[in-house]
């Protein structure tokens, strides 16, 4: 019974993930009121701006929270996201097949597959650009001047669409490969781990035996 | 019927600083006494006894290429047929973008609302002058077809030059020209006005290209994913079982 499942995400990691998801969607929706004309009326009065700013503060606090709860986990996430080996590149070359659910004969992957790493890396970059531009628009208003304000608006907009597209892909892969349980209970099926993350599973089994 | 392009002419040499225009504006727009769409800037230059005193009634310049109109996310700031910039407070979200990009730094934001000239749409749609112009006691403000107003401004400046060698018409081209044309006795700087204001670049492309393209890309990504999902899910299921069987 226990052998069917492998522990993948700690309680701290899951809480941070869902807090990030909540603030991301709250920010995206309230932000897009200012972009999507048919929704413009919802922005009148300024309530959506208050919500945008409250969740902006939450979003800014998330890395701090992660660092406090699980410093090693945060370090590993950032390190892994920006480290790619030959297998990762071969894996990425097969992304179109992976997109269609054809996950056999993939180069072996560790705890994260190359697609997940790339997703995390792009989210980290987008996090930085959307926070810096948002802070400029929020606090720097009269300090930066009209030209820089418009530039920040460009960066904020482009990052928004990029992150939304990444998120669509993220949710798609979760449901194609039935990976949701990892972020709910913390466990994934051994079968899934064998197929997708054999390197990680081997590492887990090694440490388990060692213990 | 197409309305001809109109403009307000603001002749600083005639202004008697009574501020009746401000009060008329507050009445027209039902503003509380401490809120005003016009700001008065007083400047002195020179050394006694050769001192000059300049007053600038700073309000919307009604730029032809108006950054505020281009950037307003809700359409609360818009252009009228006569060329003036209008404002509908009911549609304002208070984002403050108009205040950020105004080359003249005119609008402000207070309590989730932009504080900015509304261009008296109810009056100008009828061909009437805005409230400030209607009240001006000294004839410093006038309203009429833009081409004619420019001509009048040139004539005034020519006359003023005898006493004020730096007198000039101020309707800067960097913002596409303005529908509020000044007659200044001295350089714009002497009034605290920007010498060469320009409409910030990139607003139109952001609104007309980047934003629609961005929204469309997100929708396309969602549509493609929805289309391939069923097939991909079936494939993934099969691969997972085959893999498990192989492992035994
Ligand atoms: C630390 C994070 C963030 C900060 C400080 C921030 C700040 C801001 C500010 C100050 C504005 C200007 C409008 C206003 O004042 O209401 C804004 C607009 C906007 N934000 Fe954010 N934001 C952040 C994160 C996000 C995220 C994660 C998204 C989307 C996923 C987002 C999407 C938008 C959009 C679409 C707009 C409207 C842009 C436009 O009008 O063209 N923001 N944000």
mmCIF file with all atom_site columns, C-alpha atoms in Angstrom, chain A residues 32-37 40 43-46 49-50 53 99-105 137 141-142 145-147 149-150 153-154 157-158 160-161 164-165 168-169 172 175-178 191-192 194-195, chain B residues 71-75 90-97 100-102 112 200-203 205-207 210-211 214-215 217-218 221-222 224-225 228-229 231-233 235-236 238-241 243-244 247:
data_model
loop_
_atom_site.group_PDB
_atom_site.id
_atom_site.type_symbol
_atom_site.label_atom_id
_atom_site.label_alt_id
_atom_site.label_comp_id
_atom_site.label_asym_id
_atom_site.label_entity_id
_atom_site.label_seq_id
_atom_site.pdbx_PDB_ins_code
_atom_site.Cartn_x
_atom_site.Cartn_y
_atom_site.Cartn_z
_atom_site.occupancy
_atom_site.B_iso_or_equiv
_atom_site.pdbx_formal_charge
_atom_site.auth_seq_id
_atom_site.auth_comp_id
_atom_site.auth_asym_id
_atom_site.auth_atom_id
_atom_site.pdbx_PDB_model_num
ATOM 1  C CA . UNK A 1 32  ? -6.913  42.587 -16.799 1.00 0.00 ? 32  UNK A CA 1
ATOM 2  C CA . UNK A 1 33  ? -9.902  44.785 -15.885 1.00 0.00 ? 33  UNK A CA 1
ATOM 3  C CA . UNK A 1 34  ? -7.652  47.581 -17.132 1.00 0.00 ? 34  UNK A CA 1
ATOM 4  C CA . UNK A 1 35  ? -6.864  45.793 -20.393 1.00 0.00 ? 35  UNK A CA 1
ATOM 5  C CA . UNK A 1 36  ? -9.983  43.953 -21.468 1.00 0.00 ? 36  UNK A CA 1
ATOM 6  C CA . UNK A 1 37  ? -12.372 46.733 -22.495 1.00 0.00 ? 37  UNK A CA 1
ATOM 7  C CA . UNK A 1 40  ? -13.535 48.150 -17.807 1.00 0.00 ? 40  UNK A CA 1
ATOM 8  C CA . UNK A 1 43  ? -12.493 48.728 -12.534 1.00 0.00 ? 43  UNK A CA 1
ATOM 9  C CA . UNK A 1 44  ? -14.513 51.910 -11.959 1.00 0.00 ? 44  UNK A CA 1
ATOM 10 C CA . UNK A 1 45  ? -14.471 53.005 -8.355  1.00 0.00 ? 45  UNK A CA 1
ATOM 11 C CA . UNK A 1 46  ? -11.030 51.612 -7.581  1.00 0.00 ? 46  UNK A CA 1
ATOM 12 C CA . UNK A 1 49  ? -6.910  48.375 -7.549  1.00 0.00 ? 49  UNK A CA 1
ATOM 13 C CA . UNK A 1 50  ? -7.028  47.807 -3.783  1.00 0.00 ? 50  UNK A CA 1
ATOM 14 C CA . UNK A 1 53  ? -2.232  45.938 -4.332  1.00 0.00 ? 53  UNK A CA 1
ATOM 15 C CA . UNK A 1 99  ? 2.647   17.699 -25.180 1.00 0.00 ? 99  UNK A CA 1
ATOM 16 C CA . UNK A 1 100 ? 0.533   15.012 -26.877 1.00 0.00 ? 100 UNK A CA 1
ATOM 17 C CA . UNK A 1 101 ? 0.893   12.606 -23.967 1.00 0.00 ? 101 UNK A CA 1
ATOM 18 C CA . UNK A 1 102 ? 3.510   10.443 -25.691 1.00 0.00 ? 102 UNK A CA 1
ATOM 19 C CA . UNK A 1 103 ? 5.800   10.104 -22.702 1.00 0.00 ? 103 UNK A CA 1
ATOM 20 C CA . UNK A 1 104 ? 7.559   6.824  -23.568 1.00 0.00 ? 104 UNK A CA 1
ATOM 21 C CA . UNK A 1 105 ? 11.260  6.571  -24.420 1.00 0.00 ? 105 UNK A CA 1
ATOM 22 C CA . UNK A 1 137 ? 4.167   51.780 -11.300 1.00 0.00 ? 137 UNK A CA 1
ATOM 23 C CA . UNK A 1 141 ? 5.005   56.859 -10.041 1.00 0.00 ? 141 UNK A CA 1
ATOM 24 C CA . UNK A 1 142 ? 6.052   60.479 -10.089 1.00 0.00 ? 142 UNK A CA 1
ATOM 25 C CA . UNK A 1 145 ? 8.843   60.137 -15.330 1.00 0.00 ? 145 UNK A CA 1
ATOM 26 C CA . UNK A 1 146 ? 6.340   59.479 -18.128 1.00 0.00 ? 146 UNK A CA 1
ATOM 27 C CA . UNK A 1 147 ? 8.707   57.592 -20.467 1.00 0.00 ? 147 UNK A CA 1
ATOM 28 C CA . UNK A 1 149 ? 6.271   54.713 -16.599 1.00 0.00 ? 149 UNK A CA 1
ATOM 29 C CA . UNK A 1 150 ? 5.134   53.653 -20.062 1.00 0.00 ? 150 UNK A CA 1
ATOM 30 C CA . UNK A 1 153 ? 3.627   49.290 -18.294 1.00 0.00 ? 153 UNK A CA 1
ATOM 31 C CA . UNK A 1 154 ? 5.022   47.471 -21.341 1.00 0.00 ? 154 UNK A CA 1
ATOM 32 C CA . UNK A 1 157 ? 1.817   43.740 -19.766 1.00 0.00 ? 157 UNK A CA 1
ATOM 33 C CA . UNK A 1 158 ? 4.176   41.441 -21.670 1.00 0.00 ? 158 UNK A CA 1
ATOM 34 C CA . UNK A 1 160 ? 1.338   39.127 -17.736 1.00 0.00 ? 160 UNK A CA 1
ATOM 35 C CA . UNK A 1 161 ? 0.603   37.434 -21.071 1.00 0.00 ? 161 UNK A CA 1
ATOM 36 C CA . UNK A 1 164 ? -0.710  33.398 -18.340 1.00 0.00 ? 164 UNK A CA 1
ATOM 37 C CA . UNK A 1 165 ? 0.388   31.281 -21.318 1.00 0.00 ? 165 UNK A CA 1
ATOM 38 C CA . UNK A 1 168 ? -2.281  27.455 -19.235 1.00 0.00 ? 168 UNK A CA 1
ATOM 39 C CA . UNK A 1 169 ? 0.466   24.981 -20.187 1.00 0.00 ? 169 UNK A CA 1
ATOM 40 C CA . UNK A 1 172 ? -2.705  21.350 -19.052 1.00 0.00 ? 172 UNK A CA 1
ATOM 41 C CA . UNK A 1 175 ? -4.221  17.105 -15.953 1.00 0.00 ? 175 UNK A CA 1
ATOM 42 C CA . UNK A 1 176 ? -2.759  15.240 -18.929 1.00 0.00 ? 176 UNK A CA 1
ATOM 43 C CA . UNK A 1 177 ? -0.359  13.367 -16.636 1.00 0.00 ? 177 UNK A CA 1
ATOM 44 C CA . UNK A 1 178 ? -2.640  13.203 -13.588 1.00 0.00 ? 178 UNK A CA 1
ATOM 45 C CA . UNK A 1 191 ? 3.899   4.445  -11.431 1.00 0.00 ? 191 UNK A CA 1
ATOM 46 C CA . UNK A 1 192 ? 3.965   8.111  -12.397 1.00 0.00 ? 192 UNK A CA 1
ATOM 47 C CA . UNK A 1 194 ? 8.826   5.661  -12.460 1.00 0.00 ? 194 UNK A CA 1
ATOM 48 C CA . UNK A 1 195 ? 7.813   6.944  -15.834 1.00 0.00 ? 195 UNK A CA 1
ATOM 49 C CA . UNK B 2 71  ? -3.608  55.430 -22.175 1.00 0.00 ? 71  UNK B CA 1
ATOM 50 C CA . UNK B 2 72  ? -6.949  55.649 -20.310 1.00 0.00 ? 72  UNK B CA 1
ATOM 51 C CA . UNK B 2 73  ? -7.964  51.997 -19.744 1.00 0.00 ? 73  UNK B CA 1
ATOM 52 C CA . UNK B 2 74  ? -11.672 52.682 -19.290 1.00 0.00 ? 74  UNK B CA 1
ATOM 53 C CA . UNK B 2 75  ? -12.413 55.348 -21.876 1.00 0.00 ? 75  UNK B CA 1
ATOM 54 C CA . UNK B 2 90  ? -18.348 57.974 -13.737 1.00 0.00 ? 90  UNK B CA 1
ATOM 55 C CA . UNK B 2 91  ? -16.085 55.824 -15.894 1.00 0.00 ? 91  UNK B CA 1
ATOM 56 C CA . UNK B 2 92  ? -12.857 56.722 -14.058 1.00 0.00 ? 92  UNK B CA 1
ATOM 57 C CA . UNK B 2 93  ? -11.113 53.919 -12.126 1.00 0.00 ? 93  UNK B CA 1
ATOM 58 C CA . UNK B 2 94  ? -8.595  56.252 -10.520 1.00 0.00 ? 94  UNK B CA 1
ATOM 59 C CA . UNK B 2 95  ? -5.613  54.340 -11.906 1.00 0.00 ? 95  UNK B CA 1
ATOM 60 C CA . UNK B 2 96  ? -3.737  57.603 -12.357 1.00 0.00 ? 96  UNK B CA 1
ATOM 61 C CA . UNK B 2 97  ? -2.227  56.656 -15.717 1.00 0.00 ? 97  UNK B CA 1
ATOM 62 C CA . UNK B 2 100 ? 1.626   59.750 -15.014 1.00 0.00 ? 100 UNK B CA 1
ATOM 63 C CA . UNK B 2 101 ? 1.905   60.378 -18.714 1.00 0.00 ? 101 UNK B CA 1
ATOM 64 C CA . UNK B 2 102 ? 0.696   63.996 -18.984 1.00 0.00 ? 102 UNK B CA 1
ATOM 65 C CA . UNK B 2 112 ? -9.803  56.950 -6.441  1.00 0.00 ? 112 UNK B CA 1
ATOM 66 C CA . UNK B 2 200 ? 5.555   59.687 -24.426 1.00 0.00 ? 200 UNK B CA 1
ATOM 67 C CA . UNK B 2 201 ? 6.228   57.107 -27.128 1.00 0.00 ? 201 UNK B CA 1
ATOM 68 C CA . UNK B 2 202 ? 4.791   53.626 -27.161 1.00 0.00 ? 202 UNK B CA 1
ATOM 69 C CA . UNK B 2 203 ? 1.340   54.139 -25.652 1.00 0.00 ? 203 UNK B CA 1
ATOM 70 C CA . UNK B 2 205 ? 1.367   50.427 -29.778 1.00 0.00 ? 205 UNK B CA 1
ATOM 71 C CA . UNK B 2 206 ? 0.876   49.063 -26.272 1.00 0.00 ? 206 UNK B CA 1
ATOM 72 C CA . UNK B 2 207 ? -2.886  49.607 -26.355 1.00 0.00 ? 207 UNK B CA 1
ATOM 73 C CA . UNK B 2 210 ? 0.549   44.511 -27.525 1.00 0.00 ? 210 UNK B CA 1
ATOM 74 C CA . UNK B 2 211 ? -2.612  44.188 -25.461 1.00 0.00 ? 211 UNK B CA 1
ATOM 75 C CA . UNK B 2 214 ? -1.358  39.339 -25.712 1.00 0.00 ? 214 UNK B CA 1
ATOM 76 C CA . UNK B 2 215 ? -4.974  38.525 -24.910 1.00 0.00 ? 215 UNK B CA 1
ATOM 77 C CA . UNK B 2 217 ? -2.217  34.573 -27.534 1.00 0.00 ? 217 UNK B CA 1
ATOM 78 C CA . UNK B 2 218 ? -3.536  33.547 -24.123 1.00 0.00 ? 218 UNK B CA 1
ATOM 79 C CA . UNK B 2 221 ? -3.014  28.761 -25.931 1.00 0.00 ? 221 UNK B CA 1
ATOM 80 C CA . UNK B 2 222 ? -6.147  27.823 -23.993 1.00 0.00 ? 222 UNK B CA 1
ATOM 81 C CA . UNK B 2 224 ? -5.152  24.610 -28.457 1.00 0.00 ? 224 UNK B CA 1
ATOM 82 C CA . UNK B 2 225 ? -4.810  22.948 -25.056 1.00 0.00 ? 225 UNK B CA 1
ATOM 83 C CA . UNK B 2 228 ? -5.480  18.404 -27.760 1.00 0.00 ? 228 UNK B CA 1
ATOM 84 C CA . UNK B 2 229 ? -6.361  17.536 -24.174 1.00 0.00 ? 229 UNK B CA 1
ATOM 85 C CA . UNK B 2 231 ? -6.020  12.867 -27.148 1.00 0.00 ? 231 UNK B CA 1
ATOM 86 C CA . UNK B 2 232 ? -3.069  13.717 -24.941 1.00 0.00 ? 232 UNK B CA 1
ATOM 87 C CA . UNK B 2 233 ? -4.805  12.407 -21.817 1.00 0.00 ? 233 UNK B CA 1
ATOM 88 C CA . UNK B 2 235 ? -2.044  8.737  -24.768 1.00 0.00 ? 235 UNK B CA 1
ATOM 89 C CA . UNK B 2 236 ? -0.609  9.508  -21.341 1.00 0.00 ? 236 UNK B CA 1
ATOM 90 C CA . UNK B 2 238 ? -1.847  4.276  -22.144 1.00 0.00 ? 238 UNK B CA 1
ATOM 91 C CA . UNK B 2 239 ? 1.846   5.049  -21.741 1.00 0.00 ? 239 UNK B CA 1
ATOM 92 C CA . UNK B 2 240 ? 1.525   4.951  -17.950 1.00 0.00 ? 240 UNK B CA 1
ATOM 93 C CA . UNK B 2 241 ? -0.154  1.509  -17.949 1.00 0.00 ? 241 UNK B CA 1
ATOM 94 C CA . UNK B 2 243 ? 5.123   1.296  -18.546 1.00 0.00 ? 243 UNK B CA 1
ATOM 95 C CA . UNK B 2 244 ? 3.762   -0.232 -15.331 1.00 0.00 ? 244 UNK B CA 1
ATOM 96 C CA . UNK B 2 247 ? 8.098   -3.035 -15.035 1.00 0.00 ? 247 UNK B CA 1
#
